Amino acid sequence: GGHGRGKMAAGGAADAQARFGHSVKGLLTEKVTSCGTDVIALTKQVLKGSRSAELLGQAARNMVMQEDAILHSEDSLRKMAIITTHLQYQ
């Protein structure tokens, strides 16, 4: 017995997971958008030719850091999905 309660909990977990995934997707989109804005700003600076090498280095570092953050978020999301799946089957 006890399967009825498990089904309800599984639905709740799936719902929470969906909400969590949605908010993380939103955050990632924001990050990517702000990264795009940085690139446009950088391009304008390079065209002006002021401190271009230094700015390029800075932008490259920022992009690597943002990429790491995005990859880390995706990894966390996958782990959360695995955990919630396990919880559903208990």
Tab-separated table of C-alpha atoms in Angstrom:
chain	number	residue	atom	x	y	z
A	1	GLY	CA	0.000	0.000	0.000
A	2	GLY	CA	0.959	3.681	0.396
A	3	HIS	CA	1.148	4.285	-3.359
A	4	GLY	CA	-1.579	6.954	-3.379
A	5	ARG	CA	0.453	9.321	-1.194
A	6	GLY	CA	3.584	8.768	-3.288
A	7	LYS	CA	1.768	9.803	-6.465
A	8	MET	CA	0.705	13.126	-4.898
A	9	ALA	CA	4.249	13.828	-3.682
A	10	ALA	CA	5.666	12.971	-7.104
A	11	GLY	CA	3.325	15.469	-8.758
A	12	GLY	CA	4.390	18.159	-6.295
A	13	ALA	CA	8.068	17.394	-6.852
A	14	ALA	CA	7.674	17.519	-10.623
A	15	ASP	CA	5.862	20.842	-10.313
A	16	ALA	CA	8.582	22.286	-8.071
A	17	GLN	CA	11.241	20.993	-10.467
A	18	ALA	CA	9.488	22.654	-13.414
A	19	ARG	CA	9.285	25.975	-11.537
A	20	PHE	CA	12.942	25.699	-10.510
A	21	GLY	CA	14.004	24.918	-14.089
A	22	HIS	CA	11.984	27.854	-15.364
A	23	SER	CA	13.618	30.336	-12.965
A	24	VAL	CA	17.121	29.058	-13.784
A	25	LYS	CA	16.381	29.365	-17.531
A	26	GLY	CA	15.321	32.966	-16.862
A	27	LEU	CA	18.573	33.680	-15.012
A	28	LEU	CA	20.638	32.138	-17.806
A	29	THR	CA	18.792	34.203	-20.415
A	30	GLU	CA	19.509	37.353	-18.370
A	31	LYS	CA	23.195	36.419	-18.150
A	32	VAL	CA	23.444	35.781	-21.878
A	33	THR	CA	21.652	39.076	-22.621
A	34	SER	CA	23.961	41.076	-20.347
A	35	CYS	CA	26.906	39.282	-21.946
A	36	GLY	CA	25.648	40.377	-25.377
A	37	THR	CA	25.387	43.965	-24.142
A	38	ASP	CA	29.004	43.749	-22.916
A	39	VAL	CA	30.109	42.563	-26.355
A	40	ILE	CA	28.380	45.510	-28.082
A	41	ALA	CA	29.950	47.967	-25.633
A	42	LEU	CA	33.334	46.346	-26.158
A	43	THR	CA	33.000	46.512	-29.946
A	44	LYS	CA	32.280	50.248	-29.764
A	45	GLN	CA	35.358	50.737	-27.578
A	46	VAL	CA	37.543	48.718	-29.951
A	47	LEU	CA	36.299	50.780	-32.907
A	48	LYS	CA	37.329	53.887	-30.993
A	49	GLY	CA	40.689	52.193	-30.462
A	50	SER	CA	41.050	53.129	-26.795
A	51	ARG	CA	42.617	50.536	-24.494
A	52	SER	CA	41.358	47.877	-26.899
A	53	ALA	CA	43.836	45.132	-25.969
A	54	GLU	CA	43.156	45.572	-22.249
A	55	LEU	CA	39.390	45.614	-22.830
A	56	LEU	CA	39.560	42.509	-25.022
A	57	GLY	CA	41.436	40.656	-22.305
A	58	GLN	CA	38.905	41.791	-19.711
A	59	ALA	CA	35.940	40.792	-21.909
A	60	ALA	CA	37.505	37.389	-22.617
A	61	ARG	CA	37.939	36.785	-18.872
A	62	ASN	CA	34.339	37.873	-18.199
A	63	MET	CA	33.007	35.586	-20.923
A	64	VAL	CA	34.948	32.597	-19.557
A	65	MET	CA	33.600	33.332	-16.068
A	66	GLN	CA	30.032	33.610	-17.364
A	67	GLU	CA	30.419	30.421	-19.382
A	68	ASP	CA	31.606	28.643	-16.228
A	69	ALA	CA	28.590	29.979	-14.312
A	70	ILE	CA	26.202	28.801	-17.035
A	71	LEU	CA	27.789	25.337	-17.221
A	72	HIS	CA	27.704	25.084	-13.420
A	73	SER	CA	23.990	26.034	-13.390
A	74	GLU	CA	23.222	23.394	-16.021
A	75	ASP	CA	25.124	20.802	-13.997
A	76	SER	CA	23.214	21.749	-10.830
A	77	LEU	CA	19.950	21.534	-12.757
A	78	ARG	CA	20.791	18.020	-13.959
A	79	LYS	CA	21.639	16.947	-10.388
A	80	MET	CA	18.373	18.423	-9.105
A	81	ALA	CA	16.469	16.521	-11.819
A	82	ILE	CA	18.177	13.263	-10.828
A	83	ILE	CA	17.409	13.838	-7.127
A	84	THR	CA	13.735	14.660	-7.759
A	85	THR	CA	13.411	11.583	-10.006
A	86	HIS	CA	14.827	9.416	-7.190
A	87	LEU	CA	12.442	11.011	-4.676
A	88	GLN	CA	9.486	10.232	-6.928
A	89	TYR	CA	10.271	6.504	-6.908
A	90	GLN	CA	10.718	6.144	-3.144
